[in-house]
Coordinates of C-alpha atoms in Angstrom, one line a residue:
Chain A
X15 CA 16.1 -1.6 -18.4
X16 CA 16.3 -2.8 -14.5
X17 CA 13.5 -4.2 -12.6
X18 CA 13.8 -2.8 -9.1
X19 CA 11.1 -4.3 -7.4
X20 CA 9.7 -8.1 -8.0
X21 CA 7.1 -9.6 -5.3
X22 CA 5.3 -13.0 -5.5
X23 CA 1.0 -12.3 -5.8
X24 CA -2.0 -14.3 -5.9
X25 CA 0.1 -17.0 -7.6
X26 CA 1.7 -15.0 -10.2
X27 CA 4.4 -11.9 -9.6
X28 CA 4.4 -8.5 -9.6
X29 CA 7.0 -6.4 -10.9
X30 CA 8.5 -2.9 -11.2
X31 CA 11.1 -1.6 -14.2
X32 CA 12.7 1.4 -14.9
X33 CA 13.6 2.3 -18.2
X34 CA 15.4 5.6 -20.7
X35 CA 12.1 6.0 -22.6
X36 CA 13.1 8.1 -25.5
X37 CA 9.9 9.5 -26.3
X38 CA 9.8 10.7 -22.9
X39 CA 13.8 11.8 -22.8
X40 CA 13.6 11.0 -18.8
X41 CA 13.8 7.6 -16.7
X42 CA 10.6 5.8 -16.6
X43 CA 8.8 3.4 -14.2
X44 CA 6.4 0.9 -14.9
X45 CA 4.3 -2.0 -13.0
X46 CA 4.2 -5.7 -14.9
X47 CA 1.6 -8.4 -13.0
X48 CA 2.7 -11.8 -14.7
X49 CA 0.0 -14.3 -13.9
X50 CA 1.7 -18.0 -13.5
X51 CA 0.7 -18.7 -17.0
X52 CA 3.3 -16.2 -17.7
X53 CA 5.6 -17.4 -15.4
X54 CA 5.4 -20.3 -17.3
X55 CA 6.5 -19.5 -20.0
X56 CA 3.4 -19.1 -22.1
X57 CA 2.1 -16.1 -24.5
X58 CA -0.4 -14.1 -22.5
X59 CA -2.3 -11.2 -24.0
X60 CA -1.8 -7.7 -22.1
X61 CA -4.1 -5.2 -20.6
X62 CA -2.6 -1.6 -20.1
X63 CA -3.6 0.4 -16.8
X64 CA -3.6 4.3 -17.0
X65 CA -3.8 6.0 -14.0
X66 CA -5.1 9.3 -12.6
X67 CA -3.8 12.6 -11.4
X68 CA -1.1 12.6 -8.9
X69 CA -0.5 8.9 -9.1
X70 CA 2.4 7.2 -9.7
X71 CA 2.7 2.9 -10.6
X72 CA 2.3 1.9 -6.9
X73 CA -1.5 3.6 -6.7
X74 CA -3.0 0.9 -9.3
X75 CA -0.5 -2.2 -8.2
X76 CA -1.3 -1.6 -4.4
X77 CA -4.7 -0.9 -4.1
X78 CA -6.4 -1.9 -7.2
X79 CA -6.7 -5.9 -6.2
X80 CA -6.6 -6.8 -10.0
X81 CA -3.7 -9.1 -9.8
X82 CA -6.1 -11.5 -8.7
X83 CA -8.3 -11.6 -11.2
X84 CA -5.5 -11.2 -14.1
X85 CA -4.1 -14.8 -12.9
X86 CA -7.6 -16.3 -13.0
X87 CA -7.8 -14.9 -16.7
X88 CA -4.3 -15.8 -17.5
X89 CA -3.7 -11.6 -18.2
X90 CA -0.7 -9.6 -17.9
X91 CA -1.2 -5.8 -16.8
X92 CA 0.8 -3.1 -17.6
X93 CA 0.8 0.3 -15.3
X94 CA 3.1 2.9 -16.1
X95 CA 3.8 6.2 -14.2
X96 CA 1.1 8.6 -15.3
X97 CA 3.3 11.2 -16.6
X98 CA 7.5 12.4 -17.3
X99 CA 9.4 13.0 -14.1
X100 CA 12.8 13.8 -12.9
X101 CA 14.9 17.1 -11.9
X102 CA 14.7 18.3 -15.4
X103 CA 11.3 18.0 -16.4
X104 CA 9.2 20.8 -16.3
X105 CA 7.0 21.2 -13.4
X106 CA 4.0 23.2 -11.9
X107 CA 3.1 23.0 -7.7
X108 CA -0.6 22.1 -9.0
X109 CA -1.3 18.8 -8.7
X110 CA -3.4 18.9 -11.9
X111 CA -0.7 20.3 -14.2
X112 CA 2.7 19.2 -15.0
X113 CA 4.6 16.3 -13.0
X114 CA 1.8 13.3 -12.4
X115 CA -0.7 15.4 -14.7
X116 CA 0.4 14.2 -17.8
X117 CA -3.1 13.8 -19.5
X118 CA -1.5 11.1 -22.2
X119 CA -1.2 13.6 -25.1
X120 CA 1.9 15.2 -27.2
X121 CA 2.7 18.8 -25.7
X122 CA 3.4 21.5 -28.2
X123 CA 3.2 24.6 -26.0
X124 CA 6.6 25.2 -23.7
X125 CA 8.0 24.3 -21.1
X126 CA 6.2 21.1 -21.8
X127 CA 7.0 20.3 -25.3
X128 CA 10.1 18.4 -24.5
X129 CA 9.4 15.7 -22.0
X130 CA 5.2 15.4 -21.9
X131 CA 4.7 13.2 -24.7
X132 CA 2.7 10.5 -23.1
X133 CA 0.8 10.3 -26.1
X134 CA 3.5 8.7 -27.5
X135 CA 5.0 6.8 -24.6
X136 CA 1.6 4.9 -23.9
X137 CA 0.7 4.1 -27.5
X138 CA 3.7 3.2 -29.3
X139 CA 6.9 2.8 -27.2
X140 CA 5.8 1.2 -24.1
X141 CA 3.7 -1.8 -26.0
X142 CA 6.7 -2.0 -27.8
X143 CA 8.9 -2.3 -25.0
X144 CA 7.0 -5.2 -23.4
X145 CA 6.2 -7.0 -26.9
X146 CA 10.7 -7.3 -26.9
X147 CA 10.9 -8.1 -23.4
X148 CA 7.8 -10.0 -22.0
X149 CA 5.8 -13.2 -23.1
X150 CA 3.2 -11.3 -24.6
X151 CA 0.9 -12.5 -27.5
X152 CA 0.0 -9.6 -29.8
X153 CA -3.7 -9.4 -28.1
X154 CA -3.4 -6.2 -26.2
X155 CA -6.8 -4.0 -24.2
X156 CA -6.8 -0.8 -22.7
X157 CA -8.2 0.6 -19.4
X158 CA -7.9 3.3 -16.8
X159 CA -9.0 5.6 -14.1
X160 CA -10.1 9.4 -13.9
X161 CA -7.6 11.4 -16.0
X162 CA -6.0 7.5 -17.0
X163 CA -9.9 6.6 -18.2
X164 CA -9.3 9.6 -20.2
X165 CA -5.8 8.5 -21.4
X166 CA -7.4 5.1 -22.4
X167 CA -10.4 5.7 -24.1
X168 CA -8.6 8.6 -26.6
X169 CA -6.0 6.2 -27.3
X170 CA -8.3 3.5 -28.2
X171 CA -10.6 5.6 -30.4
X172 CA -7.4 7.2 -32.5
X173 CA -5.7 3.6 -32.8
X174 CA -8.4 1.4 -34.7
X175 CA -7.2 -1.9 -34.8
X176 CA -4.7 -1.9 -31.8
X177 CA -7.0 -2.7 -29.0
X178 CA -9.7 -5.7 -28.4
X179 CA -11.4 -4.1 -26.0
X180 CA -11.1 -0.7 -23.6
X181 CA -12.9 0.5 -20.2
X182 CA -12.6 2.9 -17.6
X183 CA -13.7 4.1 -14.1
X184 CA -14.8 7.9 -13.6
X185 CA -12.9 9.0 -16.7
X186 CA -12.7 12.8 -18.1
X187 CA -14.2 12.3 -21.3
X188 CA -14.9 15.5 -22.4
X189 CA -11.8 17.5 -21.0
X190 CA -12.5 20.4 -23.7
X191 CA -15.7 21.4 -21.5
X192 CA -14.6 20.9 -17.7
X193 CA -12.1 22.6 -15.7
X194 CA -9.5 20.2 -15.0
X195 CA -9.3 19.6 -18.8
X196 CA -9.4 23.3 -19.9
X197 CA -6.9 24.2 -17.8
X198 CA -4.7 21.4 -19.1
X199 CA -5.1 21.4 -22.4
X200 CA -4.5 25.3 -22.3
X201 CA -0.9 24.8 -20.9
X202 CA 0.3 21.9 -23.3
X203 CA -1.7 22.4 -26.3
X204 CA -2.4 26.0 -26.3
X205 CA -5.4 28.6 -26.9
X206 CA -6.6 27.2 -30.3
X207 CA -9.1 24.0 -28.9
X208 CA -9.4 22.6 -32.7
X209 CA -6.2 20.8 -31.4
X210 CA -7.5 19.9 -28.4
X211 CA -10.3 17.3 -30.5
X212 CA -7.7 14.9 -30.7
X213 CA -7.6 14.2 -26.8
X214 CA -10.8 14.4 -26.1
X215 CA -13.6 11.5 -26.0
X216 CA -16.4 13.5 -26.7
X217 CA -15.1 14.8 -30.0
X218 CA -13.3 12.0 -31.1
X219 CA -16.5 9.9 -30.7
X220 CA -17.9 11.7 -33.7
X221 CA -15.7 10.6 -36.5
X222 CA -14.5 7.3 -35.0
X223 CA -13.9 4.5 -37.8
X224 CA -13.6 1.8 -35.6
X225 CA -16.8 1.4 -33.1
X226 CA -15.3 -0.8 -30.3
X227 CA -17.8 -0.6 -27.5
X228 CA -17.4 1.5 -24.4
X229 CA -17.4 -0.1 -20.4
X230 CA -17.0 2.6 -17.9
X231 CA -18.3 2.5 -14.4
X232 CA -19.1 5.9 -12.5
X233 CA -19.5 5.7 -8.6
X234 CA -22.5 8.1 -8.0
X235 CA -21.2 9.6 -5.1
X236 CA -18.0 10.8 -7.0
X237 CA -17.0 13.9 -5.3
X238 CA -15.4 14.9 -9.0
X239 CA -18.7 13.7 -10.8
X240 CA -20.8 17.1 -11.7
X241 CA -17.2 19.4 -11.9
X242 CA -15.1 17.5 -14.3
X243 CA -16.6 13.9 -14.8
X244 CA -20.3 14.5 -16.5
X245 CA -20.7 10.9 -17.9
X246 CA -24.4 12.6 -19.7
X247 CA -22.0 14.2 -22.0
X248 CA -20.2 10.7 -23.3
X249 CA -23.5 8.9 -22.9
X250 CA -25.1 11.9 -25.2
X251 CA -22.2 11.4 -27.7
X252 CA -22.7 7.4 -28.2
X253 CA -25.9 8.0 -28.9
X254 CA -25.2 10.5 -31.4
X255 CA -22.9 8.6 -33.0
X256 CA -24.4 5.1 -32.8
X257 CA -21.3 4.1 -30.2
X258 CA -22.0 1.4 -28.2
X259 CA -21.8 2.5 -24.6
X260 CA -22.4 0.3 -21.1
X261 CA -22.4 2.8 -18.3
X262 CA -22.9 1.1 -14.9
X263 CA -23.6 3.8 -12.2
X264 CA -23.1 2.6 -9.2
X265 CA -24.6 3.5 -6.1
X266 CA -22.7 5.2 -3.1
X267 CA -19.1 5.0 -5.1
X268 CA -16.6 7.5 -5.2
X269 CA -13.6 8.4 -6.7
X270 CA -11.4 6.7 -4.9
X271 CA -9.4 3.4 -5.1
X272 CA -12.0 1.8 -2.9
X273 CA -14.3 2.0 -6.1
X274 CA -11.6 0.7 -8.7
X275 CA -11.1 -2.0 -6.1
X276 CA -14.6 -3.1 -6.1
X277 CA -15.4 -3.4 -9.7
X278 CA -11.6 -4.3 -11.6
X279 CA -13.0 -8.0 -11.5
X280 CA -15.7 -7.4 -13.7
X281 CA -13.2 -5.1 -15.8
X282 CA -10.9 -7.7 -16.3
X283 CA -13.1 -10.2 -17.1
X284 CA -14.7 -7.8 -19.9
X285 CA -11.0 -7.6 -21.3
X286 CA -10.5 -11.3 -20.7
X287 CA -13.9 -12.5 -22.8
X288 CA -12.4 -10.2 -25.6
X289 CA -8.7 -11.2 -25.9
X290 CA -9.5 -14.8 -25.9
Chain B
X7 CA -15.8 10.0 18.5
X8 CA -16.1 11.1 14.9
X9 CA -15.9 9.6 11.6
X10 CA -13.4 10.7 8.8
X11 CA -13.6 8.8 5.9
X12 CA -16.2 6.6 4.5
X13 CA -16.1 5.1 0.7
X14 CA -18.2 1.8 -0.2
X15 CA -16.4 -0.9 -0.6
X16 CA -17.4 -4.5 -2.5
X17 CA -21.0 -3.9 -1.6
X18 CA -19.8 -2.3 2.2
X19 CA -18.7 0.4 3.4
X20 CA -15.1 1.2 4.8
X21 CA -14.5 3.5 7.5
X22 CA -12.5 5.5 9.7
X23 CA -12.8 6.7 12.9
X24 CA -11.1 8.5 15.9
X25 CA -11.4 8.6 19.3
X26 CA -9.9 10.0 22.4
X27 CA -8.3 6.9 23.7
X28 CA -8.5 6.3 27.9
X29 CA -5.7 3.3 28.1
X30 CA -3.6 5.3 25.6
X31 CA -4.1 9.3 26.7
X32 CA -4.4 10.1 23.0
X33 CA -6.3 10.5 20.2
X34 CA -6.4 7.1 17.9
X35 CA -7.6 6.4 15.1
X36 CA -9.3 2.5 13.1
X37 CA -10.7 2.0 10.1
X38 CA -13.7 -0.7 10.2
X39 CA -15.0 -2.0 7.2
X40 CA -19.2 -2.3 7.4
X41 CA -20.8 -5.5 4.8
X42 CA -23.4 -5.0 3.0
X43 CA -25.2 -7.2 6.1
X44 CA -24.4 -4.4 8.8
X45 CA -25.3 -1.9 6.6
X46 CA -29.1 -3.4 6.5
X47 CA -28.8 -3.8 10.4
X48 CA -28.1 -6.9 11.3
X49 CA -25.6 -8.1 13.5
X50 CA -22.4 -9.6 12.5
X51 CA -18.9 -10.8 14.0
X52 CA -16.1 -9.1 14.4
X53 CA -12.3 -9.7 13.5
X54 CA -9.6 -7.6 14.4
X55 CA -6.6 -7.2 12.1
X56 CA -3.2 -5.7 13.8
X57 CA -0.9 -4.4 11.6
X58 CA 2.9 -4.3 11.2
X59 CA 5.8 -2.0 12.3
X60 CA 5.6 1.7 11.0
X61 CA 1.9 1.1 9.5
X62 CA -1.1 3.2 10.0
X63 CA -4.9 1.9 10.0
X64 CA -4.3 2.8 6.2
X65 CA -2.5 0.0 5.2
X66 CA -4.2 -2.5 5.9
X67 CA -7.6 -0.9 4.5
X68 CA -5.9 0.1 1.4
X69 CA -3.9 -2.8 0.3
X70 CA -4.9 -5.7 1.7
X71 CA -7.9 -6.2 -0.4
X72 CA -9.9 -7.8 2.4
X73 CA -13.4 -6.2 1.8
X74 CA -14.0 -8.6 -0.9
X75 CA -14.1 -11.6 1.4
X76 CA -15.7 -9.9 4.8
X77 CA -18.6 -9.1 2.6
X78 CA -18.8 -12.0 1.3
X79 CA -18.6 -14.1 4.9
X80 CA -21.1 -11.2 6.0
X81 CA -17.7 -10.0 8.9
X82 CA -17.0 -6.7 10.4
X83 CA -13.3 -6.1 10.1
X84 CA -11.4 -3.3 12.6
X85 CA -8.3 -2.4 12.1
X86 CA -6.6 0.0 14.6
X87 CA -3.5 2.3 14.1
X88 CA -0.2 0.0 15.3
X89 CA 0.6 2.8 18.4
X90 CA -0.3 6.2 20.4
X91 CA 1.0 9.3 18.4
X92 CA 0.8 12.5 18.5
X93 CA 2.8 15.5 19.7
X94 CA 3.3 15.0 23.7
X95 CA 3.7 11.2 22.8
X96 CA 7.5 9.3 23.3
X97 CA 9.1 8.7 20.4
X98 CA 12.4 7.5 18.9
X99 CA 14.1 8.2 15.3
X100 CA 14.3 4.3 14.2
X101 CA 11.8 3.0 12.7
X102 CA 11.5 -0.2 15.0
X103 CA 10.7 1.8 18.5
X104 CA 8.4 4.2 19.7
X105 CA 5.5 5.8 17.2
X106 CA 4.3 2.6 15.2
X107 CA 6.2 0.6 16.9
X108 CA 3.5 -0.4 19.6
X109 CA 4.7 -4.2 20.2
X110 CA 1.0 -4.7 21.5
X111 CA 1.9 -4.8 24.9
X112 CA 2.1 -2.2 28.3
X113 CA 4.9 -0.5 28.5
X114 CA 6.5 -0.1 32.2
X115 CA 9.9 1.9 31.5
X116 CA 9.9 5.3 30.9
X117 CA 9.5 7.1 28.4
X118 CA 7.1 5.0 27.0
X119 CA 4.5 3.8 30.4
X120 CA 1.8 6.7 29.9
X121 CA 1.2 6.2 26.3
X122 CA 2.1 2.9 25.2
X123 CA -0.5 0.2 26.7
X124 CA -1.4 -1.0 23.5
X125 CA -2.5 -4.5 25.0
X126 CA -5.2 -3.1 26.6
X127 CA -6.3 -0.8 24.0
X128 CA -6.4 -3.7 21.7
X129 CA -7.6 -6.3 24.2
X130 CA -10.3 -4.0 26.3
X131 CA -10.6 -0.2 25.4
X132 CA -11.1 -0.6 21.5
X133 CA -13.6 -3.9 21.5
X134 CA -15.8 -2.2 24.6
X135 CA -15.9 0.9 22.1
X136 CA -17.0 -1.1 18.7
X137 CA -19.7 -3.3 20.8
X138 CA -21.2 0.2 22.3
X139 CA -21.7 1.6 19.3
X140 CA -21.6 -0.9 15.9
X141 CA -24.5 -3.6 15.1
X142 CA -22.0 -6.1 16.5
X143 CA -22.3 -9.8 17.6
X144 CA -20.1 -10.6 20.6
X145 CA -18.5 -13.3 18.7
X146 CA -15.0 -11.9 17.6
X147 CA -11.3 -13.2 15.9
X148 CA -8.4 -11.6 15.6
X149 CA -5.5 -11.7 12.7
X150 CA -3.0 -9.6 12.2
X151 CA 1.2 -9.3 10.1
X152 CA 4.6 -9.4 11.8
X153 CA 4.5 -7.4 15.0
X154 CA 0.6 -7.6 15.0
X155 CA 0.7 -11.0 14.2
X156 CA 2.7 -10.9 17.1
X157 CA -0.1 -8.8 18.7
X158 CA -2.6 -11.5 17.8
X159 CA -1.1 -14.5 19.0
X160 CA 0.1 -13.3 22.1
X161 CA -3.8 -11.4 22.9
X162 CA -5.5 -14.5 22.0
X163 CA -3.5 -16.6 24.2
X164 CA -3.8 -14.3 27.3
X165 CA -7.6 -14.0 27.2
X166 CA -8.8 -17.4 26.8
X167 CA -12.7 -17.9 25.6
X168 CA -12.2 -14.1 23.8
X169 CA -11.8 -15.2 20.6
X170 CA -12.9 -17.9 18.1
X171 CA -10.1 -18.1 16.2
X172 CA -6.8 -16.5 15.8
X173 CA -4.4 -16.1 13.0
X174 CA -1.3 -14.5 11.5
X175 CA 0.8 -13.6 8.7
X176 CA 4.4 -13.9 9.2
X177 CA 4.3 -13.2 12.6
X178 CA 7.4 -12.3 15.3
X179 CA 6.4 -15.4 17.4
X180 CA 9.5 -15.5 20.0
X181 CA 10.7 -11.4 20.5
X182 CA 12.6 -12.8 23.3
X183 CA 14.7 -14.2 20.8
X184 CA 14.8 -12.3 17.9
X185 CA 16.9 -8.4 17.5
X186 CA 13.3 -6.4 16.7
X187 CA 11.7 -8.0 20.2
X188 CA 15.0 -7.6 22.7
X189 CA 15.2 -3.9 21.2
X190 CA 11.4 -3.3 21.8
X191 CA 11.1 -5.0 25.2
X192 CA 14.3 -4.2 26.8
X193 CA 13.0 -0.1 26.3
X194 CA 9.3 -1.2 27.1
X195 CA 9.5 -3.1 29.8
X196 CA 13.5 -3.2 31.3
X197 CA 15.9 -5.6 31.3
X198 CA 14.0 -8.2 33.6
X199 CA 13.0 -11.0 31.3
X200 CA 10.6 -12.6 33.3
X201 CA 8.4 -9.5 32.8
X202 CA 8.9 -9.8 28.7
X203 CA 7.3 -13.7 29.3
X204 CA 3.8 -12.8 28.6
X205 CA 4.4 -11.1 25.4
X206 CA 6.4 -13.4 23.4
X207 CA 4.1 -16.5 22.1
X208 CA 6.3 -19.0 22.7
X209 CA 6.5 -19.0 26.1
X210 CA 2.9 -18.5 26.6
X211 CA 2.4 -21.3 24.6
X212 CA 4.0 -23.6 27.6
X213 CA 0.9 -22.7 30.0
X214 CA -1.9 -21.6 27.6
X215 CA -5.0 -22.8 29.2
X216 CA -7.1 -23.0 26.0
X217 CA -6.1 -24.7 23.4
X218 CA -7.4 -22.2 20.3
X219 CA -5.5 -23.6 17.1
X220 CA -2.8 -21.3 15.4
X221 CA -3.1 -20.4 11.2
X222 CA -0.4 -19.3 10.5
X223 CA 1.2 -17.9 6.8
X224 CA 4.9 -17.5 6.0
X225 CA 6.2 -16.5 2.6
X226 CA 9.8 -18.4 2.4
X227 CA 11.0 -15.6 0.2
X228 CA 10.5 -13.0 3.3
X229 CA 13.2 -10.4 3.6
X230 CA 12.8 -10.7 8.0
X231 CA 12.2 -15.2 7.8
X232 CA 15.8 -16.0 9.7
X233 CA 16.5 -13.4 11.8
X234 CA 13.2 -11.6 13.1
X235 CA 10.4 -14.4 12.6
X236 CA 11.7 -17.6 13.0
X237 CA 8.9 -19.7 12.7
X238 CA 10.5 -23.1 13.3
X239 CA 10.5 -21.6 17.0
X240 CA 6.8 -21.9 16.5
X241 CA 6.4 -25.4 15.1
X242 CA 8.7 -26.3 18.2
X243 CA 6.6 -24.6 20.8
X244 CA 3.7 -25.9 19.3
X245 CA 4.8 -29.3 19.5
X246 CA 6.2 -29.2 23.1
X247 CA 2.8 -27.9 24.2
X248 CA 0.2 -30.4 21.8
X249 CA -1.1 -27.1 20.7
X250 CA -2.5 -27.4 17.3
X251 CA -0.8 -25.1 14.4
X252 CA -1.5 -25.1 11.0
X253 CA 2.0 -23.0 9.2
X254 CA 1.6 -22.7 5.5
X255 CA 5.1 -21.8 3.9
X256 CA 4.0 -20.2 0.8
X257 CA 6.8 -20.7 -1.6
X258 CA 8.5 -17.5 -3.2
X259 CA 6.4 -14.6 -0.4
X260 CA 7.8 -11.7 0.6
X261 CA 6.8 -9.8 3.6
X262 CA 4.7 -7.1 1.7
X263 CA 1.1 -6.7 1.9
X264 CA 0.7 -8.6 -2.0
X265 CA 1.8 -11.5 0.4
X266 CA -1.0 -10.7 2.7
X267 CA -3.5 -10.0 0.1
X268 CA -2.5 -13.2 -1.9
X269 CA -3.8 -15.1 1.3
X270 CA -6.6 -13.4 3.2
X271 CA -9.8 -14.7 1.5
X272 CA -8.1 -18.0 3.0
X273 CA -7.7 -16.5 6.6
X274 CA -10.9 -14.6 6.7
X275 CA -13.0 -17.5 5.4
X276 CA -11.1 -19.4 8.3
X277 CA -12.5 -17.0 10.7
X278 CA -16.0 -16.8 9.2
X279 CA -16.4 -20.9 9.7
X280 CA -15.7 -20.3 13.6
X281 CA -17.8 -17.2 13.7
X282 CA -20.8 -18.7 12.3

């Protein structure tokens, strides 16, 4: 484990590792922002960032703005590569399938079987990773963007008990019905969609044990919002379910970092009320 | 002139523009970032942010995370592209010359004298253009990193009653003195030093006829502190003039934008209190 980049931030510092992740069987890269609290030397609970198509670690630590607001709350946050990379792992010239299109699930289908497991990587090995290496209390929330808000709200609703709290902005939350999703889950899963429940919101909202509440914010200008983002569809499965749901549409947004920038404050501070 | 990306922003809206520039016989391109305040109409200040060698207007509107504050101090904010580019413009393979590489000043050597007049895009062409056609006050600032920090100092000091107030983050203050400015101003403007005298801050410090206090930030962990930026060359100047200068050493900085971003809110709500 190396850290390869390391630059002082809004009072705290922000960091970049590289790792062998072994569920991954490729080098990995992830952001760390340690608030001075951390710096410190004291425990700090630990908010993961997953991020969206195409993006690597830099997107979310150089354009999100959050390290501000995670040394105000004391947070650390954690923002790993969105998917396996590297000569050997299996590619696809789409930018929505294969190499920064991991979609944070287990691949069964070839070539992707071997290295896409980011499933795995995101809910098991990388918390444990930072638990061993980092001044972390065991207080850990999720959150993400797009394809990441995806990534973070399955992994909190198939891991009761693991997170205090979990948001997103402009997530795919019902990637079985919309074509960025379909075409996805098609590749690494395969034709039969019964396996495709398991990473997708929509679905899993219907037998979920644990009934942590829902933040997500939706820009209405969205340029991805009718096509492959239809927030009626998770706000129709919270109310089927008895989910709580806060979905704040907000006027003139769209998908881009500009909107993540504007409203990771209030994020973090939803995920800072809950891990204190 | 045509617009080619808009996203709200913090309650704004960021933009970006281009233009066929007169002073620089191409086509240029700023971002400007609108408050909430503009956006209803009314009229508000302007600052100008220059940025740094090899950057775009994207840098700075992507990772400097300075929407928050303007919209909060009710501030335009304009940001041009560091050079002229383009196809028939002179350029050189490093990194430090030619194609965003700018230095802010008028080139009179050749290659470089059709295209690169950057002082009076920055100074004339590009403020005429924002006043004719944004709900501007005339009351204006200017800020900017490294070789536009350089750019800021230097334009402020030449135009006296321009501005209200002028900073800079880890500016070149003396490129007389320093390997980045000889290289740029011996190809910009020949060999004769006397000529590279009202570009270099230092020296115009010695007959600046207004008096317009310097902020200036410097992170003492910065990769370019002892041989490109010297800022003790400042504080000297500074002194042997009676010019006022307010140089924050920010303890453990780099030169990277999470420097700039740490510190903004603190530059721009300078700029706001002599805008007002």
């Amino acid at each position: 484990m190396e850290r390869i980049e390391r630059h002082a931030s809004h009072g705290g510092v922000q960091e970049v590792w590289k790792h062998a992740s072994s569920a991954l069987q490729c080098e990995m890269r992830f952001g760390i922002y340690l608030p001075e609290a951390a710096a410190r030397g004291e425990k700090c609970p630990v908010v993961y960032w997953l991020s969206g198509l195409t993006c690597t670690e830099q997107n979310f630590i150089g354009k999100s703005g959050a390290q501000r607001y995670a040394n105000e709350h004391g947070l650390i946050v954690v923002s790993p590569d969105t998917s396996p990379r590297g000569e050997g792992v299996a590619d696809d010239p789409a930018y929505d399938l294969g190499q920064g299109a991991g979609f944070y699930l287990n691949a069964t289908q070839q070539p992707w079987a071997k290295h896409f497991r980011m499933y795995d990587y995101v809910a098991d090995e990388l918390p444990a990773l930072i638990e061993a290496r980092f001044p972390v209390t065991e207080a850990r929330s999720i959150f993400g963007h797009s394809m990441g808000g995806h990534g973070a709200l399955t992994i909190a609703l198939r891991n009761p008990g693991r997170y205090r709290s979990v948001s997103a902005f402009a997530p795919i939350v019902a990637p079985s019905q919309v074509p960025w999703g379909e075409k996805a889950l098609t590749a690494y899963l395969g034709d039969d969609r019964a396996a495709w429940k398991h990473y997708d919101t929509v679905e899993l909202l219907k037998d979920a044990t644990e009934r942590l509440p829902l933040l997500v914010d939706q820009g209405d200008s969205d340029e991805f919002l009718d096509r492959e983002l239809k927030p009626e569809l998770l706000r129709a499965a919270c109310e089927a379910a008895g989910h709580r749901l806060q979905l704040n549409v907000r006027a003139g947004y769209d998908h881009s970092y500009y909107f993540i920038a504007s409203f990771i404050g209030e994020h973090l501070a939803y995920h800072a009320k809950a891990l204190r």
